[in-house]
Amino acid sequence: MKNIKLYSLLCLVTILLTASAFKNGGHAEYKENKKQTGFAVIELFTSEGCSSCPAADAVLAKIQQEKKDQQVYILAYHVDYWNRLGWKDAFSKHAYSERQYKYTGWIKGASVYTPQVVVNGKTEFVGSQEGTLRNAITASLKEQHNTRLLLNGLKVDKSGVTVNYEAENAGIKDVLLFALVQKNARTVVKSGENEGRTLPHVQIVRELQQVTADKASGSITLPLPTGFNTGGYEVIGLVQNSANGGIEAASKVAFATNGTMAVIKR
């Protein structure tokens, strides 16, 4: 009988402690911390000259809206190797094509094509495969990471967009990447495979710069694209292992606005 009473008492104490944890936010705190450890960096290699690419752009636009409050970072690189085939993509840069080619060395079996998606620098697939992308995002958000990247002090003037950064636990093989990203755009394509179509785009990388991770903190200035406005852009930062391509941390910062957009012309 004493054992039964002791067991009942222990059960009651356990229930009260559990209830107290929920009341004081213990469970919510655990969920929040777990959420903070994982992230998904989605890099799309695309082109306005590619008839298969608009479907991938549409998938990214959907993910952008659904995951805007989660640690999901989308970067769309417009490559330049389609430009000779009938339509020059105004957002394209050769540096973005070079970045895509780097992934063929980092990811076993990877090749260069559009639309191609790379998630966290580790896995690649056709950018319009929505189910595959969603599964990759879910898995990435559960991963554990020790490296952290903090962005702050965002400001803009005629010299460009300047952001302060602080990296924690970055390795000697890591590099820091900073992208000035245009959130939305539309283009009327007048020739090439997409002739006559109006193409919507999201998360367009307009500028990309890299620095070594030998300094834990510093600042970087990104040039302003034509027609820049603070309401339509954000800065995304990455910590990437230069040996294997794996992305170890990510962060972003947007411009604080009060309902107006400051337009700065070059």
mmCIF file of N, CA and C in Angstrom, residues 76-184:
data_model
loop_
_atom_site.group_PDB
_atom_site.id
_atom_site.type_symbol
_atom_site.label_atom_id
_atom_site.label_comp_id
_atom_site.label_asym_id
_atom_site.label_seq_id
_atom_site.Cartn_x
_atom_site.Cartn_y
_atom_site.Cartn_z
ATOM 1 N N ALA A 76 17.933 33.682 -56.434
ATOM 2 C CA ALA A 76 17.790 33.299 -57.841
ATOM 3 C C ALA A 76 18.905 33.957 -58.648
ATOM 4 N N TYR A 77 19.799 33.130 -59.183
ATOM 5 C CA TYR A 77 20.910 33.608 -60.007
ATOM 6 C C TYR A 77 20.534 33.450 -61.480
ATOM 7 N N HIS A 78 20.539 34.550 -62.219
ATOM 8 C CA HIS A 78 20.271 34.496 -63.649
ATOM 9 C C HIS A 78 21.607 34.329 -64.381
ATOM 10 N N VAL A 79 21.795 33.151 -64.973
ATOM 11 C CA VAL A 79 23.058 32.828 -65.642
ATOM 12 C C VAL A 79 23.107 33.482 -67.018
ATOM 13 N N ASP A 80 24.302 33.558 -67.587
ATOM 14 C CA ASP A 80 24.466 34.288 -68.854
ATOM 15 C C ASP A 80 24.661 33.399 -70.078
ATOM 16 N N TYR A 81 24.764 32.068 -69.926
ATOM 17 C CA TYR A 81 25.069 31.243 -71.086
ATOM 18 C C TYR A 81 23.883 31.034 -72.020
ATOM 19 N N TRP A 82 22.690 31.474 -71.607
ATOM 20 C CA TRP A 82 21.537 31.466 -72.505
ATOM 21 C C TRP A 82 21.464 32.732 -73.366
ATOM 22 N N ASN A 83 22.244 33.738 -73.042
ATOM 23 C CA ASN A 83 22.097 35.046 -73.701
ATOM 24 C C ASN A 83 22.366 35.003 -75.199
ATOM 25 N N ARG A 84 23.176 34.068 -75.650
ATOM 26 C CA ARG A 84 23.530 33.993 -77.074
ATOM 27 C C ARG A 84 22.466 33.276 -77.907
ATOM 28 N N LEU A 85 21.387 32.823 -77.228
ATOM 29 C CA LEU A 85 20.394 31.998 -77.921
ATOM 30 C C LEU A 85 19.087 32.734 -78.191
ATOM 31 N N GLY A 86 19.176 34.052 -78.375
ATOM 32 C CA GLY A 86 17.997 34.780 -78.844
ATOM 33 C C GLY A 86 17.450 35.831 -77.898
ATOM 34 N N TRP A 87 17.818 35.789 -76.626
ATOM 35 C CA TRP A 87 17.328 36.799 -75.675
ATOM 36 C C TRP A 87 18.369 37.020 -74.597
ATOM 37 N N LYS A 88 18.721 38.288 -74.358
ATOM 38 C CA LYS A 88 19.680 38.613 -73.319
ATOM 39 C C LYS A 88 18.934 38.944 -72.032
ATOM 40 N N ASP A 89 19.174 38.164 -71.014
ATOM 41 C CA ASP A 89 18.554 38.347 -69.708
ATOM 42 C C ASP A 89 19.238 39.528 -69.015
ATOM 43 N N ALA A 90 18.473 40.574 -68.731
ATOM 44 C CA ALA A 90 19.045 41.784 -68.131
ATOM 45 C C ALA A 90 19.556 41.555 -66.712
ATOM 46 N N PHE A 91 19.104 40.488 -66.053
ATOM 47 C CA PHE A 91 19.542 40.201 -64.687
ATOM 48 C C PHE A 91 20.750 39.262 -64.645
ATOM 49 N N SER A 92 21.196 38.809 -65.812
ATOM 50 C CA SER A 92 22.238 37.787 -65.847
ATOM 51 C C SER A 92 23.630 38.373 -65.638
ATOM 52 N N LYS A 93 24.499 37.536 -65.054
ATOM 53 C CA LYS A 93 25.905 37.881 -64.887
ATOM 54 C C LYS A 93 26.741 36.611 -65.042
ATOM 55 N N HIS A 94 27.932 36.784 -65.590
ATOM 56 C CA HIS A 94 28.804 35.633 -65.774
ATOM 57 C C HIS A 94 29.234 35.043 -64.430
ATOM 58 N N ALA A 95 29.339 35.885 -63.412
ATOM 59 C CA ALA A 95 29.726 35.403 -62.082
ATOM 60 C C ALA A 95 28.737 34.373 -61.549
ATOM 61 N N TYR A 96 27.464 34.504 -61.918
ATOM 62 C CA TYR A 96 26.459 33.553 -61.452
ATOM 63 C C TYR A 96 26.607 32.215 -62.180
ATOM 64 N N SER A 97 26.984 32.265 -63.455
ATOM 65 C CA SER A 97 27.281 31.030 -64.183
ATOM 66 C C SER A 97 28.486 30.336 -63.566
ATOM 67 N N GLU A 98 29.488 31.123 -63.196
ATOM 68 C CA GLU A 98 30.682 30.548 -62.567
ATOM 69 C C GLU A 98 30.335 29.884 -61.236
ATOM 70 N N ARG A 99 29.438 30.487 -60.490
ATOM 71 C CA ARG A 99 29.037 29.884 -59.212
ATOM 72 C C ARG A 99 28.341 28.543 -59.462
ATOM 73 N N GLN A 100 27.520 28.483 -60.472
ATOM 74 C CA GLN A 100 26.852 27.225 -60.787
ATOM 75 C C GLN A 100 27.869 26.147 -61.172
ATOM 76 N N TYR A 101 28.863 26.508 -61.950
ATOM 77 C CA TYR A 101 29.888 25.545 -62.347
ATOM 78 C C TYR A 101 30.676 25.040 -61.135
ATOM 79 N N LYS A 102 30.834 25.878 -60.123
ATOM 80 C CA LYS A 102 31.537 25.440 -58.915
ATOM 81 C C LYS A 102 30.827 24.259 -58.266
ATOM 82 N N TYR A 103 29.514 24.259 -58.335
ATOM 83 C CA TYR A 103 28.766 23.181 -57.697
ATOM 84 C C TYR A 103 29.000 21.835 -58.372
ATOM 85 N N THR A 104 29.430 21.811 -59.622
ATOM 86 C CA THR A 104 29.738 20.538 -60.269
ATOM 87 C C THR A 104 30.962 19.887 -59.630
ATOM 88 N N GLY A 105 31.812 20.687 -59.005
ATOM 89 C CA GLY A 105 32.952 20.144 -58.284
ATOM 90 C C GLY A 105 32.623 19.786 -56.847
ATOM 91 N N TRP A 106 31.640 20.464 -56.285
ATOM 92 C CA TRP A 106 31.272 20.229 -54.894
ATOM 93 C C TRP A 106 30.276 19.086 -54.720
ATOM 94 N N ILE A 107 29.328 18.959 -55.645
ATOM 95 C CA ILE A 107 28.266 17.958 -55.513
ATOM 96 C C ILE A 107 28.520 16.831 -56.508
ATOM 97 N N LYS A 108 28.686 15.630 -56.004
ATOM 98 C CA LYS A 108 28.981 14.482 -56.848
ATOM 99 C C LYS A 108 27.855 14.234 -57.838
ATOM 100 N N GLY A 109 28.213 14.119 -59.115
ATOM 101 C CA GLY A 109 27.240 13.832 -60.159
ATOM 102 C C GLY A 109 26.484 15.041 -60.681
ATOM 103 N N ALA A 110 26.770 16.223 -60.145
ATOM 104 C CA ALA A 110 26.049 17.427 -60.578
ATOM 105 C C ALA A 110 26.524 17.872 -61.956
ATOM 106 N N SER A 111 25.605 18.419 -62.733
ATOM 107 C CA SER A 111 25.928 19.012 -64.029
ATOM 108 C C SER A 111 25.327 20.405 -64.076
ATOM 109 N N VAL A 112 25.561 21.108 -65.174
ATOM 110 C CA VAL A 112 25.076 22.475 -65.318
ATOM 111 C C VAL A 112 23.865 22.480 -66.242
ATOM 112 N N TYR A 113 22.743 22.989 -65.754
ATOM 113 C CA TYR A 113 21.520 23.080 -66.552
ATOM 114 C C TYR A 113 20.599 24.096 -65.892
ATOM 115 N N THR A 114 19.553 24.478 -66.581
ATOM 116 C CA THR A 114 18.522 25.343 -66.011
ATOM 117 C C THR A 114 17.156 24.705 -66.259
ATOM 118 N N PRO A 115 16.240 24.863 -65.316
ATOM 119 C CA PRO A 115 16.420 25.474 -63.985
ATOM 120 C C PRO A 115 16.990 24.454 -62.998
ATOM 121 N N GLN A 116 18.019 24.839 -62.295
ATOM 122 C CA GLN A 116 18.652 23.969 -61.307
ATOM 123 C C GLN A 116 18.561 24.605 -59.925
ATOM 124 N N VAL A 117 18.175 23.794 -58.930
ATOM 125 C CA VAL A 117 18.122 24.250 -57.550
ATOM 126 C C VAL A 117 19.191 23.517 -56.746
ATOM 127 N N VAL A 118 19.888 24.270 -55.889
ATOM 128 C CA VAL A 118 20.838 23.700 -54.933
ATOM 129 C C VAL A 118 20.372 24.104 -53.540
ATOM 130 N N VAL A 119 20.270 23.132 -52.637
ATOM 131 C CA VAL A 119 19.807 23.402 -51.278
ATOM 132 C C VAL A 119 20.954 23.201 -50.293
ATOM 133 N N ASN A 120 21.256 24.245 -49.544
ATOM 134 C CA ASN A 120 22.317 24.255 -48.531
ATOM 135 C C ASN A 120 23.670 23.817 -49.083
ATOM 136 N N GLY A 121 23.843 23.991 -50.396
ATOM 137 C CA GLY A 121 25.119 23.675 -51.019
ATOM 138 C C GLY A 121 25.431 22.203 -51.095
ATOM 139 N N LYS A 122 24.448 21.341 -50.795
ATOM 140 C CA LYS A 122 24.731 19.913 -50.660
ATOM 141 C C LYS A 122 23.990 19.030 -51.653
ATOM 142 N N THR A 123 22.819 19.443 -52.090
ATOM 143 C CA THR A 123 22.015 18.612 -52.972
ATOM 144 C C THR A 123 21.433 19.459 -54.091
ATOM 145 N N GLU A 124 21.266 18.846 -55.279
ATOM 146 C CA GLU A 124 20.747 19.599 -56.422
ATOM 147 C C GLU A 124 19.703 18.766 -57.159
ATOM 148 N N PHE A 125 18.783 19.477 -57.833
ATOM 149 C CA PHE A 125 17.738 18.820 -58.623
ATOM 150 C C PHE A 125 17.068 19.868 -59.502
ATOM 151 N N VAL A 126 16.146 19.424 -60.351
ATOM 152 C CA VAL A 126 15.439 20.327 -61.255
ATOM 153 C C VAL A 126 14.581 21.291 -60.442
ATOM 154 N N GLY A 127 14.685 22.571 -60.749
ATOM 155 C CA GLY A 127 14.061 23.604 -59.933
ATOM 156 C C GLY A 127 12.549 23.583 -59.891
ATOM 157 N N SER A 128 11.904 22.941 -60.848
ATOM 158 C CA SER A 128 10.445 22.901 -60.877
ATOM 159 C C SER A 128 9.876 21.712 -60.108
ATOM 160 N N GLN A 129 10.728 20.881 -59.516
ATOM 161 C CA GLN A 129 10.269 19.725 -58.749
ATOM 162 C C GLN A 129 9.860 20.168 -57.347
ATOM 163 N N GLU A 130 8.621 20.607 -57.233
ATOM 164 C CA GLU A 130 8.148 21.219 -55.990
ATOM 165 C C GLU A 130 8.192 20.259 -54.815
ATOM 166 N N GLY A 131 7.764 19.025 -55.022
ATOM 167 C CA GLY A 131 7.762 18.066 -53.930
ATOM 168 C C GLY A 131 9.159 17.783 -53.402
ATOM 169 N N THR A 132 10.113 17.625 -54.318
ATOM 170 C CA THR A 132 11.499 17.391 -53.919
ATOM 171 C C THR A 132 12.042 18.574 -53.134
ATOM 172 N N LEU A 133 11.707 19.781 -53.588
ATOM 173 C CA LEU A 133 12.162 20.983 -52.901
ATOM 174 C C LEU A 133 11.570 21.078 -51.502
ATOM 175 N N ARG A 134 10.305 20.797 -51.375
ATOM 176 C CA ARG A 134 9.667 20.877 -50.052
ATOM 177 C C ARG A 134 10.278 19.859 -49.090
ATOM 178 N N ASN A 135 10.553 18.682 -49.578
ATOM 179 C CA ASN A 135 11.192 17.672 -48.724
ATOM 180 C C ASN A 135 12.581 18.122 -48.293
ATOM 181 N N ALA A 136 13.316 18.740 -49.219
ATOM 182 C CA ALA A 136 14.667 19.219 -48.898
ATOM 183 C C ALA A 136 14.614 20.336 -47.862
ATOM 184 N N ILE A 137 13.626 21.208 -47.964
ATOM 185 C CA ILE A 137 13.467 22.289 -46.991
ATOM 186 C C ILE A 137 13.169 21.718 -45.607
ATOM 187 N N THR A 138 12.234 20.782 -45.548
ATOM 188 C CA THR A 138 11.864 20.167 -44.272
ATOM 189 C C THR A 138 13.063 19.513 -43.611
ATOM 190 N N ALA A 139 13.852 18.775 -44.390
ATOM 191 C CA ALA A 139 15.036 18.109 -43.838
ATOM 192 C C ALA A 139 16.079 19.128 -43.378
ATOM 193 N N SER A 140 16.256 20.186 -44.149
ATOM 194 C CA SER A 140 17.275 21.194 -43.816
ATOM 195 C C SER A 140 16.936 21.948 -42.538
ATOM 196 N N LEU A 141 15.661 22.211 -42.314
ATOM 197 C CA LEU A 141 15.247 22.944 -41.117
ATOM 198 C C LEU A 141 15.461 22.129 -39.842
ATOM 199 N N LYS A 142 15.680 20.830 -39.964
ATOM 200 C CA LYS A 142 15.922 19.972 -38.810
ATOM 201 C C LYS A 142 17.409 19.791 -38.512
ATOM 202 N N GLU A 143 18.269 20.278 -39.389
ATOM 203 C CA GLU A 143 19.704 20.091 -39.207
ATOM 204 C C GLU A 143 20.243 20.968 -38.075
ATOM 205 N N GLN A 144 21.345 20.530 -37.487
ATOM 206 C CA GLN A 144 21.997 21.282 -36.419
ATOM 207 C C GLN A 144 23.239 21.978 -36.977
ATOM 208 N N HIS A 145 23.459 23.224 -36.594
ATOM 209 C CA HIS A 145 24.605 24.000 -37.066
ATOM 210 C C HIS A 145 25.229 24.760 -35.898
ATOM 211 N N ASN A 146 26.549 24.759 -35.849
ATOM 212 C CA ASN A 146 27.264 25.502 -34.810
ATOM 213 C C ASN A 146 27.644 26.908 -35.247
ATOM 214 N N THR A 147 27.774 27.116 -36.551
ATOM 215 C CA THR A 147 28.178 28.420 -37.069
ATOM 216 C C THR A 147 26.976 29.366 -37.091
ATOM 217 N N ARG A 148 27.226 30.630 -36.783
ATOM 218 C CA ARG A 148 26.173 31.644 -36.797
ATOM 219 C C ARG A 148 26.647 32.857 -37.592
ATOM 220 N N LEU A 149 25.707 33.536 -38.231
ATOM 221 C CA LEU A 149 25.999 34.771 -38.951
ATOM 222 C C LEU A 149 24.960 35.810 -38.576
ATOM 223 N N LEU A 150 25.428 36.966 -38.133
ATOM 224 C CA LEU A 150 24.538 38.054 -37.756
ATOM 225 C C LEU A 150 24.768 39.235 -38.683
ATOM 226 N N LEU A 151 23.700 39.775 -39.242
ATOM 227 C CA LEU A 151 23.763 40.967 -40.085
ATOM 228 C C LEU A 151 23.016 42.098 -39.391
ATOM 229 N N ASN A 152 23.593 43.303 -39.412
ATOM 230 C CA ASN A 152 22.920 44.461 -38.822
ATOM 231 C C ASN A 152 23.512 45.735 -39.401
ATOM 232 N N GLY A 153 23.019 46.864 -38.908
ATOM 233 C CA GLY A 153 23.556 48.158 -39.312
ATOM 234 C C GLY A 153 23.384 48.471 -40.785
ATOM 235 N N LEU A 154 22.308 47.969 -41.375
ATOM 236 C CA LEU A 154 22.085 48.187 -42.807
ATOM 237 C C LEU A 154 21.843 49.663 -43.100
ATOM 238 N N LYS A 155 22.574 50.176 -44.079
ATOM 239 C CA LYS A 155 22.379 51.572 -44.487
ATOM 240 C C LYS A 155 22.668 51.706 -45.973
ATOM 241 N N VAL A 156 22.149 52.763 -46.562
ATOM 242 C CA VAL A 156 22.329 52.979 -47.989
ATOM 243 C C VAL A 156 22.656 54.441 -48.259
ATOM 244 N N ASP A 157 23.589 54.658 -49.159
ATOM 245 C CA ASP A 157 23.892 55.994 -49.649
ATOM 246 C C ASP A 157 24.353 55.851 -51.094
ATOM 247 N N LYS A 158 24.899 56.902 -51.668
ATOM 248 C CA LYS A 158 25.265 56.857 -53.079
ATOM 249 C C LYS A 158 26.395 55.879 -53.379
ATOM 250 N N SER A 159 27.153 55.511 -52.360
ATOM 251 C CA SER A 159 28.242 54.555 -52.570
ATOM 252 C C SER A 159 27.751 53.114 -52.625
ATOM 253 N N GLY A 160 26.559 52.865 -52.099
ATOM 254 C CA GLY A 160 26.010 51.520 -52.134
ATOM 255 C C GLY A 160 25.277 51.146 -50.863
ATOM 256 N N VAL A 161 25.004 49.869 -50.728
ATOM 257 C CA VAL A 161 24.348 49.317 -49.547
ATOM 258 C C VAL A 161 25.422 48.719 -48.642
ATOM 259 N N THR A 162 25.507 49.204 -47.425
ATOM 260 C CA THR A 162 26.510 48.727 -46.476
ATOM 261 C C THR A 162 25.824 47.951 -45.367
ATOM 262 N N VAL A 163 26.409 46.806 -45.024
ATOM 263 C CA VAL A 163 25.869 45.981 -43.952
ATOM 264 C C VAL A 163 27.017 45.517 -43.059
ATOM 265 N N ASN A 164 26.775 45.514 -41.770
ATOM 266 C CA ASN A 164 27.741 44.986 -40.817
ATOM 267 C C ASN A 164 27.478 43.503 -40.598
ATOM 268 N N TYR A 165 28.531 42.739 -40.377
ATOM 269 C CA TYR A 165 28.360 41.308 -40.161
ATOM 270 C C TYR A 165 29.226 40.825 -39.002
ATOM 271 N N GLU A 166 28.783 39.726 -38.407
ATOM 272 C CA GLU A 166 29.536 39.069 -37.348
ATOM 273 C C GLU A 166 29.332 37.568 -37.484
ATOM 274 N N ALA A 167 30.418 36.835 -37.674
ATOM 275 C CA ALA A 167 30.347 35.382 -37.841
ATOM 276 C C ALA A 167 30.913 34.695 -36.609
ATOM 277 N N GLU A 168 30.221 33.665 -36.160
ATOM 278 C CA GLU A 168 30.663 32.881 -35.006
ATOM 279 C C GLU A 168 30.995 31.461 -35.449
ATOM 280 N N ASN A 169 32.153 30.974 -35.006
ATOM 281 C CA ASN A 169 32.586 29.593 -35.258
ATOM 282 C C ASN A 169 32.799 29.288 -36.737
ATOM 283 N N ALA A 170 33.177 30.285 -37.512
ATOM 284 C CA ALA A 170 33.505 30.039 -38.925
ATOM 285 C C ALA A 170 34.873 29.369 -39.010
ATOM 286 N N GLY A 171 35.013 28.406 -39.929
ATOM 287 C CA GLY A 171 36.253 27.667 -40.068
ATOM 288 C C GLY A 171 37.235 28.340 -41.019
ATOM 289 N N ILE A 172 38.456 27.812 -41.066
ATOM 290 C CA ILE A 172 39.498 28.426 -41.897
ATOM 291 C C ILE A 172 39.205 28.239 -43.389
ATOM 292 N N LYS A 173 38.367 27.268 -43.725
ATOM 293 C CA LYS A 173 38.027 27.036 -45.128
ATOM 294 C C LYS A 173 36.736 27.743 -45.536
ATOM 295 N N ASP A 174 36.148 28.481 -44.607
ATOM 296 C CA ASP A 174 34.875 29.148 -44.885
ATOM 297 C C ASP A 174 35.076 30.490 -45.569
ATOM 298 N N VAL A 175 34.095 30.851 -46.387
ATOM 299 C CA VAL A 175 34.028 32.186 -46.972
ATOM 300 C C VAL A 175 32.660 32.775 -46.641
ATOM 301 N N LEU A 176 32.591 34.101 -46.657
ATOM 302 C CA LEU A 176 31.336 34.802 -46.422
ATOM 303 C C LEU A 176 30.844 35.375 -47.738
ATOM 304 N N LEU A 177 29.587 35.128 -48.056
ATOM 305 C CA LEU A 177 28.970 35.634 -49.278
ATOM 306 C C LEU A 177 27.842 36.587 -48.908
ATOM 307 N N PHE A 178 27.763 37.706 -49.629
ATOM 308 C CA PHE A 178 26.733 38.702 -49.378
ATOM 309 C C PHE A 178 26.032 39.026 -50.691
ATOM 310 N N ALA A 179 24.718 38.873 -50.698
ATOM 311 C CA ALA A 179 23.924 39.090 -51.907
ATOM 312 C C ALA A 179 22.918 40.206 -51.694
ATOM 313 N N LEU A 180 22.868 41.143 -52.629
ATOM 314 C CA LEU A 180 21.809 42.144 -52.654
ATOM 315 C C LEU A 180 20.701 41.572 -53.531
ATOM 316 N N VAL A 181 19.536 41.359 -52.929
ATOM 317 C CA VAL A 181 18.474 40.592 -53.577
ATOM 318 C C VAL A 181 17.256 41.471 -53.844
ATOM 319 N N GLN A 182 16.811 41.466 -55.081
ATOM 320 C CA GLN A 182 15.575 42.157 -55.461
ATOM 321 C C GLN A 182 14.419 41.176 -55.281
ATOM 322 N N LYS A 183 13.434 41.564 -54.494
ATOM 323 C CA LYS A 183 12.391 40.626 -54.091
ATOM 324 C C LYS A 183 11.452 40.233 -55.223
ATOM 325 N N ASN A 184 11.137 41.177 -56.113
ATOM 326 C CA ASN A 184 10.183 40.887 -57.190
ATOM 327 C C ASN A 184 10.518 41.704 -58.432
#
